[in-house]
Tab-separated table of C-alpha atoms in Angstrom:
chain	number	residue	atom	x	y	z
A	23	UNK	CA	-4.441	21.669	36.939
A	24	UNK	CA	-6.274	22.448	33.933
A	25	UNK	CA	-5.791	20.240	30.908
A	26	UNK	CA	-3.543	22.649	29.238
A	27	UNK	CA	-1.204	22.887	32.252
A	28	UNK	CA	-1.153	19.181	32.418
A	29	UNK	CA	-0.216	18.888	28.605
A	30	UNK	CA	2.372	21.847	28.953
A	31	UNK	CA	4.263	20.089	32.028
A	32	UNK	CA	4.072	16.766	30.136
A	33	UNK	CA	5.787	18.383	27.065
A	34	UNK	CA	8.581	19.848	29.231
A	35	UNK	CA	9.264	16.758	30.953
A	36	UNK	CA	9.153	14.934	27.584
A	37	UNK	CA	11.793	17.128	25.999
A	38	UNK	CA	14.157	16.412	28.991
A	39	UNK	CA	13.346	12.521	28.776
A	40	UNK	CA	14.025	12.619	25.263
A	41	UNK	CA	17.877	13.375	25.791
A	42	UNK	CA	18.346	10.810	28.500
A	43	UNK	CA	20.633	7.881	28.029
A	44	UNK	CA	19.618	4.391	27.404
A	45	UNK	CA	20.794	3.529	30.830
A	46	UNK	CA	18.786	6.169	32.661
A	47	UNK	CA	15.649	5.024	30.875
A	48	UNK	CA	16.137	1.262	31.508
A	49	UNK	CA	16.862	1.928	35.317
A	50	UNK	CA	13.702	3.829	35.567
A	51	UNK	CA	11.623	0.975	33.865
A	52	UNK	CA	13.274	-1.493	36.455
A	53	UNK	CA	12.333	0.842	39.093
A	54	UNK	CA	8.810	0.751	38.263
A	55	UNK	CA	8.789	-2.987	37.807
A	56	UNK	CA	10.085	-3.455	41.471
A	57	UNK	CA	7.747	-0.716	42.643
A	58	UNK	CA	4.765	-2.612	41.013
A	59	UNK	CA	5.882	-5.971	42.679
A	60	UNK	CA	5.878	-4.387	46.098
A	61	UNK	CA	2.509	-2.870	45.533
A	62	UNK	CA	0.923	-5.788	44.060
A	63	UNK	CA	-1.508	-6.692	46.897
A	64	UNK	CA	-2.808	-2.963	47.038
A	65	UNK	CA	-3.205	-2.964	43.157
A	66	UNK	CA	-5.201	-6.160	43.074
A	67	UNK	CA	-7.451	-4.947	45.821
A	68	UNK	CA	-7.944	-1.726	44.059
A	69	UNK	CA	-8.889	-3.516	40.878
A	70	UNK	CA	-11.108	-5.899	42.928
A	71	UNK	CA	-13.094	-2.750	43.930
A	72	UNK	CA	-13.413	-1.590	40.437
A	73	UNK	CA	-14.538	-5.067	39.475
A	74	UNK	CA	-17.207	-5.136	42.134
A	75	UNK	CA	-18.435	-1.619	41.260
A	76	UNK	CA	-18.619	-2.537	37.393
A	77	UNK	CA	-20.511	-5.614	38.223
A	78	UNK	CA	-22.952	-3.367	40.443
A	79	UNK	CA	-23.327	-1.364	37.283
A	80	UNK	CA	-24.193	-4.347	35.030
A	81	UNK	CA	-20.799	-4.392	33.038
A	82	UNK	CA	-20.769	-6.505	29.875
A	83	UNK	CA	-18.867	-9.812	30.448
A	84	UNK	CA	-16.431	-8.938	27.629
A	85	UNK	CA	-15.355	-5.573	29.049
A	86	UNK	CA	-15.440	-7.167	32.828
A	87	UNK	CA	-12.795	-9.716	31.490
A	88	UNK	CA	-10.552	-6.949	30.415
A	89	UNK	CA	-10.999	-5.044	33.565
A	90	UNK	CA	-9.831	-7.694	35.877
A	91	UNK	CA	-6.322	-7.493	36.931
A	92	UNK	CA	-5.452	-10.323	39.073
A	93	UNK	CA	-2.146	-11.439	40.334
A	94	UNK	CA	-1.320	-13.497	37.180
A	95	UNK	CA	-2.290	-10.490	34.941
A	96	UNK	CA	-0.061	-8.097	36.867
A	97	UNK	CA	2.735	-10.443	37.004
A	98	UNK	CA	2.677	-10.922	33.160
A	99	UNK	CA	2.424	-7.005	32.775
A	100	UNK	CA	5.578	-6.422	34.978
A	101	UNK	CA	7.375	-9.252	32.932
A	102	UNK	CA	6.566	-7.107	29.938
A	103	UNK	CA	8.112	-4.106	31.767
A	104	UNK	CA	11.421	-5.819	32.119
A	105	UNK	CA	11.252	-7.209	28.243
A	106	UNK	CA	10.913	-3.600	27.069
A	107	UNK	CA	13.928	-2.578	29.214
A	108	UNK	CA	15.895	-5.433	27.341
A	109	UNK	CA	15.044	-4.080	23.862
A	110	UNK	CA	17.525	-2.318	21.788
A	111	UNK	CA	17.690	1.387	22.414
A	112	UNK	CA	15.305	3.134	19.665
A	113	UNK	CA	16.513	6.741	20.018
A	114	UNK	CA	19.837	7.947	18.289
A	115	UNK	CA	19.722	5.260	15.576
A	116	UNK	CA	21.549	6.463	12.553
A	117	UNK	CA	19.252	5.318	9.738
A	118	UNK	CA	20.922	7.069	6.827
A	119	UNK	CA	24.676	8.328	6.823
A	120	UNK	CA	25.518	9.950	3.640
A	121	UNK	CA	28.137	12.202	2.024
A	122	UNK	CA	26.491	14.870	0.085
A	123	UNK	CA	29.819	16.357	-0.820
A	124	UNK	CA	33.260	16.477	0.523
A	125	UNK	CA	32.989	17.738	4.217
A	126	UNK	CA	29.010	17.765	3.797
A	127	UNK	CA	27.472	14.950	5.690
A	128	UNK	CA	23.913	14.167	6.056
A	129	UNK	CA	22.414	11.672	8.972
A	130	UNK	CA	19.052	10.647	9.492
A	131	UNK	CA	18.628	9.954	13.185
A	132	UNK	CA	15.709	8.328	15.333
A	133	UNK	CA	14.060	10.605	17.810
A	134	UNK	CA	10.895	10.503	20.111
A	135	UNK	CA	7.387	11.942	18.746
A	136	UNK	CA	6.906	14.150	21.896
A	137	UNK	CA	3.855	13.519	23.765
A	138	UNK	CA	1.270	10.596	23.284
A	139	UNK	CA	-2.212	10.807	24.366
A	140	UNK	CA	-3.626	7.154	25.109
A	141	UNK	CA	-7.197	6.624	25.844
A	142	UNK	CA	-8.257	3.212	26.725
A	143	UNK	CA	-11.571	1.401	28.100
A	144	UNK	CA	-11.009	-0.820	30.994
A	145	UNK	CA	-7.655	-3.025	30.792
A	146	UNK	CA	-5.594	-1.397	33.409
A	147	UNK	CA	-2.620	-3.606	32.669
A	148	UNK	CA	-2.457	-1.528	29.341
A	149	UNK	CA	-1.346	1.527	31.403
A	150	UNK	CA	1.736	-0.579	32.471
A	151	UNK	CA	2.592	-1.510	28.956
A	152	UNK	CA	1.926	1.863	27.499
A	153	UNK	CA	4.184	3.778	30.293
A	154	UNK	CA	6.802	1.569	29.827
A	155	UNK	CA	6.980	1.944	25.988
A	156	UNK	CA	6.650	5.661	26.254
A	157	UNK	CA	9.779	5.953	28.600
A	158	UNK	CA	11.842	3.549	26.552
A	159	UNK	CA	10.997	5.660	23.477
A	160	UNK	CA	11.680	9.126	25.205
A	161	UNK	CA	8.117	10.137	24.902
A	162	UNK	CA	5.690	11.984	27.708
A	163	UNK	CA	2.417	10.260	28.017
A	164	UNK	CA	-1.215	11.580	29.031
A	165	UNK	CA	-3.377	8.460	30.092
A	166	UNK	CA	-7.051	8.280	30.178
A	167	UNK	CA	-8.393	4.954	31.650
A	168	UNK	CA	-12.094	3.844	31.459
A	169	UNK	CA	-14.501	5.207	34.286
A	170	UNK	CA	-14.817	1.402	35.240
A	171	UNK	CA	-10.872	1.273	35.945
A	172	UNK	CA	-10.525	4.527	37.667
A	173	UNK	CA	-9.254	2.955	40.978
A	174	UNK	CA	-6.905	0.692	39.321
A	175	UNK	CA	-5.406	3.334	37.116
A	176	UNK	CA	-5.041	5.910	39.891
A	177	UNK	CA	-2.983	3.322	42.080
A	178	UNK	CA	-0.993	2.279	39.235
A	179	UNK	CA	-0.156	5.674	38.426
A	180	UNK	CA	0.772	6.708	41.970
A	181	UNK	CA	3.088	3.735	42.209
A	182	UNK	CA	4.925	4.617	38.876
A	183	UNK	CA	5.215	8.299	39.960
A	184	UNK	CA	6.901	7.111	43.381
A	185	UNK	CA	9.219	4.834	41.307
A	186	UNK	CA	10.234	7.574	38.718
A	187	UNK	CA	10.813	10.157	41.674
A	188	UNK	CA	14.108	7.964	42.605
A	189	UNK	CA	15.267	8.029	38.904
A	190	UNK	CA	16.342	10.392	36.365
A	191	UNK	CA	13.019	10.477	34.657
A	192	UNK	CA	10.677	13.260	35.962
A	193	UNK	CA	7.400	11.680	37.183
A	194	UNK	CA	5.670	14.536	35.243
A	195	UNK	CA	6.304	12.784	32.127
A	196	UNK	CA	3.409	10.375	32.922
A	197	UNK	CA	0.149	12.044	33.464
A	198	UNK	CA	-3.305	10.597	34.403
A	199	UNK	CA	-6.861	11.840	33.554
A	200	UNK	CA	-10.067	10.554	35.179
A	201	UNK	CA	-13.209	12.386	33.566
A	202	UNK	CA	-14.796	12.242	30.307
A	203	UNK	CA	-14.662	15.984	30.167
A	204	UNK	CA	-10.921	15.721	30.369
A	205	UNK	CA	-10.814	13.556	27.401
A	206	UNK	CA	-12.993	15.876	25.335
A	207	UNK	CA	-10.374	18.650	26.076
A	208	UNK	CA	-7.379	16.363	25.538
A	209	UNK	CA	-8.464	15.598	21.959
A	210	UNK	CA	-8.242	19.484	21.429
A	211	UNK	CA	-4.680	19.673	22.507
A	212	UNK	CA	-3.175	19.403	19.174
A	213	UNK	CA	-0.365	22.063	19.937
A	214	UNK	CA	1.019	19.878	22.837
A	215	UNK	CA	-0.016	16.283	21.892
A	216	UNK	CA	1.556	14.475	18.814
A	217	UNK	CA	-0.246	11.333	18.692
A	218	UNK	CA	-3.740	9.873	20.149
A	219	UNK	CA	-3.951	6.002	20.558
A	220	UNK	CA	-7.609	4.753	21.559
A	221	UNK	CA	-8.098	1.449	22.691
A	222	UNK	CA	-11.750	0.237	23.115
A	223	UNK	CA	-14.760	-0.342	21.309
A	224	UNK	CA	-15.797	0.424	17.682
A	225	UNK	CA	-17.946	3.301	18.683
A	226	UNK	CA	-15.354	4.598	21.166
A	227	UNK	CA	-12.550	4.455	18.637
A	228	UNK	CA	-14.680	6.101	15.901
A	229	UNK	CA	-15.667	9.008	18.240
A	230	UNK	CA	-11.987	9.784	18.985
A	231	UNK	CA	-11.263	9.761	15.237
A	232	UNK	CA	-13.879	11.946	14.443
A	233	UNK	CA	-13.330	14.660	17.541
A	234	UNK	CA	-9.619	15.486	17.076
A	235	UNK	CA	-7.310	16.990	14.670
A	236	UNK	CA	-4.414	15.058	16.352
A	237	UNK	CA	-3.296	12.000	14.263
A	238	UNK	CA	-5.007	8.901	15.545
A	239	UNK	CA	-3.412	5.446	15.475
A	240	UNK	CA	-5.681	2.592	16.091
A	241	UNK	CA	-8.540	0.150	14.977
A	242	UNK	CA	-12.054	0.482	15.351
A	243	UNK	CA	-12.906	-3.193	14.831
A	244	UNK	CA	-11.493	-6.554	15.401
A	245	UNK	CA	-13.270	-8.847	13.051
A	246	UNK	CA	-10.839	-11.749	12.617
A	247	UNK	CA	-11.428	-14.879	10.351
A	248	UNK	CA	-10.305	-18.467	10.242
A	249	UNK	CA	-10.607	-20.184	6.831
A	250	UNK	CA	-10.495	-23.904	6.823
A	251	UNK	CA	-9.560	-24.950	3.512
A	252	UNK	CA	-10.207	-28.217	1.603
A	253	UNK	CA	-6.780	-29.258	2.468
A	254	UNK	CA	-6.889	-28.503	6.083
A	255	UNK	CA	-5.889	-31.348	8.524
A	256	UNK	CA	-8.945	-31.638	10.450
A	257	UNK	CA	-7.914	-32.149	14.073
A	258	UNK	CA	-5.404	-29.241	13.538
A	259	UNK	CA	-8.001	-27.195	12.154
A	260	UNK	CA	-10.449	-27.827	15.194
A	261	UNK	CA	-7.671	-27.217	17.664
A	262	UNK	CA	-6.714	-23.764	16.090
A	263	UNK	CA	-10.413	-22.851	15.851
A	264	UNK	CA	-10.985	-23.565	19.562
A	265	UNK	CA	-7.821	-21.460	20.569
A	266	UNK	CA	-8.606	-18.663	18.277
A	267	UNK	CA	-12.033	-18.193	19.462
A	268	UNK	CA	-12.048	-19.203	23.271
A	269	UNK	CA	-8.373	-18.678	24.413
A	270	UNK	CA	-9.558	-15.023	25.401
A	271	UNK	CA	-12.803	-14.219	23.561
A	272	UNK	CA	-12.759	-10.654	24.472
A	273	UNK	CA	-9.471	-9.908	22.828
A	274	UNK	CA	-9.612	-7.901	19.281
A	275	UNK	CA	-7.786	-10.997	17.736
A	276	UNK	CA	-10.139	-13.625	18.619
A	277	UNK	CA	-11.969	-14.899	15.489
A	278	UNK	CA	-15.545	-13.745	14.877
A	279	UNK	CA	-16.285	-15.906	11.803
A	280	UNK	CA	-15.258	-19.386	10.666
A	281	UNK	CA	-15.105	-19.918	6.793
A	282	UNK	CA	-15.055	-23.589	5.777
A	283	UNK	CA	-14.396	-25.361	2.392
A	284	UNK	CA	-17.674	-27.270	1.398
A	285	UNK	CA	-15.309	-30.270	0.457
A	286	UNK	CA	-14.401	-30.784	4.223
A	287	UNK	CA	-17.848	-29.155	5.877
A	288	UNK	CA	-19.586	-32.660	6.261
A	289	UNK	CA	-16.609	-33.853	8.443
A	290	UNK	CA	-15.020	-30.868	9.807
A	291	UNK	CA	-18.108	-28.968	11.077
A	292	UNK	CA	-19.444	-31.552	13.496
A	293	UNK	CA	-16.085	-31.996	15.005
A	294	UNK	CA	-15.282	-28.305	15.568
A	295	UNK	CA	-19.059	-27.575	16.678
A	296	UNK	CA	-18.600	-30.340	19.331
A	297	UNK	CA	-15.218	-29.073	20.577
A	298	UNK	CA	-16.674	-25.279	20.619
A	299	UNK	CA	-19.819	-26.159	22.169
A	300	UNK	CA	-17.833	-27.837	24.963
A	301	UNK	CA	-16.459	-24.413	25.592
A	302	UNK	CA	-19.725	-22.749	25.930
A	303	UNK	CA	-19.690	-21.129	22.377
A	304	UNK	CA	-22.853	-20.043	20.600
A	305	UNK	CA	-22.759	-20.933	16.950
A	306	UNK	CA	-24.602	-19.235	14.183
A	307	UNK	CA	-24.464	-20.591	10.467
A	308	UNK	CA	-25.528	-20.028	6.973
A	309	UNK	CA	-28.007	-22.019	5.346
A	310	UNK	CA	-25.430	-24.588	4.117
A	311	UNK	CA	-23.867	-24.975	7.575
A	312	UNK	CA	-27.258	-25.419	9.323
A	313	UNK	CA	-27.887	-28.258	6.789
A	314	UNK	CA	-24.994	-29.990	8.633
A	315	UNK	CA	-25.515	-28.511	12.299
A	316	UNK	CA	-29.135	-28.416	12.371
A	317	UNK	CA	-29.520	-27.362	15.989
A	318	UNK	CA	-27.648	-23.850	15.598
A	319	UNK	CA	-29.067	-20.313	15.064
A	320	UNK	CA	-29.240	-18.624	11.685
A	321	UNK	CA	-26.399	-16.315	10.697
A	322	UNK	CA	-27.712	-13.080	9.234
A	323	UNK	CA	-25.805	-10.229	7.245
A	324	UNK	CA	-25.069	-8.352	10.378
A	325	UNK	CA	-23.320	-11.324	11.876
A	326	UNK	CA	-20.638	-11.303	9.242
A	327	UNK	CA	-19.719	-7.749	10.338
A	328	UNK	CA	-20.045	-8.003	13.939
A	329	UNK	CA	-17.316	-8.051	16.664
A	330	UNK	CA	-18.905	-10.347	19.489
A	331	UNK	CA	-15.844	-10.042	21.697
A	332	UNK	CA	-17.673	-12.803	23.511
A	333	UNK	CA	-18.343	-16.922	22.953
A	334	UNK	CA	-20.237	-16.501	19.811
A	335	UNK	CA	-19.114	-17.539	16.222
A	336	UNK	CA	-20.673	-17.186	12.960
A	337	UNK	CA	-19.883	-19.835	10.446
A	338	UNK	CA	-20.291	-19.787	6.630
A	339	UNK	CA	-19.496	-22.726	3.949
A	340	UNK	CA	-17.535	-21.330	0.820
A	341	UNK	CA	-16.587	-22.957	-2.471
A	342	UNK	CA	-12.982	-21.752	-2.685
A	343	UNK	CA	-10.017	-20.003	-1.391
A	344	UNK	CA	-10.844	-17.039	-3.554
A	345	UNK	CA	-14.392	-16.927	-2.062
A	346	UNK	CA	-12.908	-16.944	1.410
A	347	UNK	CA	-10.641	-14.207	0.474
A	348	UNK	CA	-13.404	-12.020	-0.960
A	349	UNK	CA	-15.722	-12.595	2.193
A	350	UNK	CA	-12.800	-11.424	4.461
A	351	UNK	CA	-11.980	-8.423	2.301
A	352	UNK	CA	-15.458	-7.462	2.158
A	353	UNK	CA	-16.453	-8.028	5.992
A	354	UNK	CA	-13.217	-8.140	7.882
A	355	UNK	CA	-11.580	-5.248	9.831
A	356	UNK	CA	-7.988	-5.754	8.238
A	357	UNK	CA	-6.784	-7.053	11.691
A	358	UNK	CA	-5.819	-10.701	11.618
A	359	UNK	CA	-7.019	-13.484	9.483
A	360	UNK	CA	-5.619	-17.243	9.205
A	361	UNK	CA	-6.029	-20.088	6.524
A	362	UNK	CA	-5.508	-23.765	7.903
A	363	UNK	CA	-4.267	-25.931	5.101
A	364	UNK	CA	-1.718	-28.346	4.043
A	365	UNK	CA	-1.759	-26.934	0.566
A	366	UNK	CA	1.150	-24.453	0.141
A	367	UNK	CA	-0.224	-22.860	-2.922
A	368	UNK	CA	-3.653	-22.132	-1.397
A	369	UNK	CA	-1.753	-20.647	1.686
A	370	UNK	CA	0.321	-18.544	-0.396
A	371	UNK	CA	-2.930	-17.133	-2.404
A	372	UNK	CA	-4.499	-16.737	0.974
A	373	UNK	CA	-1.498	-14.677	2.635
A	374	UNK	CA	-1.220	-12.444	-0.635
A	375	UNK	CA	-4.851	-11.882	-1.240
A	376	UNK	CA	-6.190	-11.057	2.152
A	377	UNK	CA	-5.799	-7.324	3.008
A	378	UNK	CA	-5.111	-7.408	6.749
A	379	UNK	CA	-2.397	-6.106	9.083
A	380	UNK	CA	-1.681	-10.008	10.174
A	381	UNK	CA	-2.043	-12.852	7.839
A	382	UNK	CA	-1.448	-16.279	9.282
A	383	UNK	CA	-0.936	-19.879	8.063
A	384	UNK	CA	-1.755	-22.872	10.460
A	385	UNK	CA	-1.740	-20.957	13.684
A	386	UNK	CA	-4.150	-19.085	15.986
A	387	UNK	CA	-4.835	-15.504	15.422
A	388	UNK	CA	-4.219	-14.991	19.146
A	389	UNK	CA	-0.536	-14.613	18.448
A	390	UNK	CA	-1.344	-11.094	17.044
A	391	UNK	CA	0.298	-9.425	20.000
A	392	UNK	CA	3.272	-7.219	20.791
A	393	UNK	CA	4.581	-9.266	23.628
A	394	UNK	CA	4.129	-12.361	21.473
A	395	UNK	CA	5.920	-10.593	18.748
A	396	UNK	CA	8.873	-9.804	20.919
A	397	UNK	CA	8.138	-6.140	21.099
A	398	UNK	CA	7.992	-6.472	24.915
A	399	UNK	CA	4.680	-4.803	25.076
A	400	UNK	CA	2.250	-2.831	22.580
A	401	UNK	CA	0.562	0.401	22.810
A	402	UNK	CA	-2.140	-0.922	20.634
A	403	UNK	CA	-2.830	-2.356	17.388
A	404	UNK	CA	-3.329	-0.453	14.110
A	405	UNK	CA	-5.375	-1.751	11.052
A	406	UNK	CA	-4.516	1.240	8.996
A	407	UNK	CA	-2.835	1.002	5.538
A	408	UNK	CA	0.113	3.443	6.324
A	409	UNK	CA	2.833	2.058	8.847
A	410	UNK	CA	3.011	1.315	11.769
A	411	UNK	CA	0.561	-1.414	11.118
A	412	UNK	CA	-0.451	-4.470	13.468
A	413	UNK	CA	0.752	-4.611	17.025
A	414	UNK	CA	2.619	-1.299	17.596
A	415	UNK	CA	5.626	-1.306	19.733
A	416	UNK	CA	8.591	1.030	20.122
A	417	UNK	CA	8.935	1.568	16.352
A	418	UNK	CA	5.520	3.218	16.077
A	419	UNK	CA	6.425	5.723	18.720
A	420	UNK	CA	9.532	7.132	17.147
A	421	UNK	CA	10.050	9.574	14.158
A	422	UNK	CA	13.434	10.669	12.752
A	423	UNK	CA	15.214	14.139	12.051
A	424	UNK	CA	17.753	14.982	9.377
A	425	UNK	CA	21.163	16.448	10.436
A	426	UNK	CA	23.438	17.880	8.086
A	427	UNK	CA	26.787	19.087	9.023
A	428	UNK	CA	29.092	21.182	6.611
A	429	UNK	CA	31.808	23.424	6.824
A	430	UNK	CA	30.841	26.730	5.192
A	431	UNK	CA	28.924	24.873	2.247
A	432	UNK	CA	26.301	26.975	0.441
A	433	UNK	CA	23.540	25.837	-1.920
A	434	UNK	CA	24.631	28.565	-4.411
A	435	UNK	CA	27.844	26.373	-5.313
A	436	UNK	CA	25.630	23.558	-6.780
A	437	UNK	CA	23.663	25.687	-9.308
A	438	UNK	CA	24.672	27.685	-12.506
A	439	UNK	CA	27.455	27.246	-15.191
A	440	UNK	CA	30.136	26.069	-12.735
A	441	UNK	CA	27.977	24.064	-10.580
A	442	UNK	CA	29.629	21.606	-8.116
A	443	UNK	CA	28.194	17.926	-8.336
A	444	UNK	CA	26.897	16.184	-5.436
A	445	UNK	CA	28.690	12.919	-4.489
A	446	UNK	CA	25.978	10.985	-2.675
A	447	UNK	CA	28.070	8.606	-1.378
A	448	UNK	CA	26.722	6.278	1.564
A	449	UNK	CA	29.166	6.066	4.495
């Protein structure tokens, strides 16, 4: 099929999905979960083949980490599916119920967006998350995984199609593209696709943003910061720093820069450096930092605006919480930033002053995740100012329509000398 035919079929099947009951959609999601469990050995084997081929092609370690789908990751993704099914039904929710006049009633009711175009590099488990959220929210979805994950994506889509064929959800609501040429064509399908969500590198996301008229939801960078304040508890700050950098360094919510108040730098920096270096983290520091940690590399201006996605961390000493906020707002990507401090006033200053989708106090940036927020899963993370912002779950995949029901009411009755008055009474 051509891209246009694929988009048309997705649109038609999405309209039928949009009016299905919550039970029908949840049953389809459970069918997918069971099918993926049954096919786990084949899925893991296909992914192993992808990983082997990617290694032969010299894939970068951060991308390889995202590509790998072992039994543990697959099991977690399937658990996420079931969590999505447990979420409240997002469609048909009455947000406004208002009497405009006697017998003239307004309702604002949630409904699906329509068709989503999701383009992602590596991370085949993202396909599972995305499909579950699309079905729960009543949207069709056209998926394009990275070339390095083609076998994984193909078998996942095949299993999902087989599962949906036994339910009320038409399998054509989920489509998979496999070539770069198809990606380019998808970006031109503004007649059939309502939202594009890219997940990948900075350059990849910017390419998508610059080559489509379809609305794009996503983030180009994940430059996250941890600021250890002068009132930080040293051991707590060390533990949070290590987790935020090393728990999954390829993730977009791992920290890339550590900011340290000069008052605690002599005590904190040797402790955190030892802990990080035990985890094989390469440290780079500004001049003040290297006066304390003499054997680390120099951090340049480029480091402050670099997403390493690897075991590399840049460090800078600052004189105040205000300087830390200014650095983050200058070089950060509005993703997630954290302050570690026992001073509630400093924390409040930081939380109010940092312009980011996620602002944290005394906890790891790695909590910036749809699953960990209780969204069941996420289709991506948005750092744009307009909502949705941060991890995007179901709420980012719905819109609403206004329904007005009257009994012969006409607008002319509400203008002129004897104009009727609106009651505007919330029901």
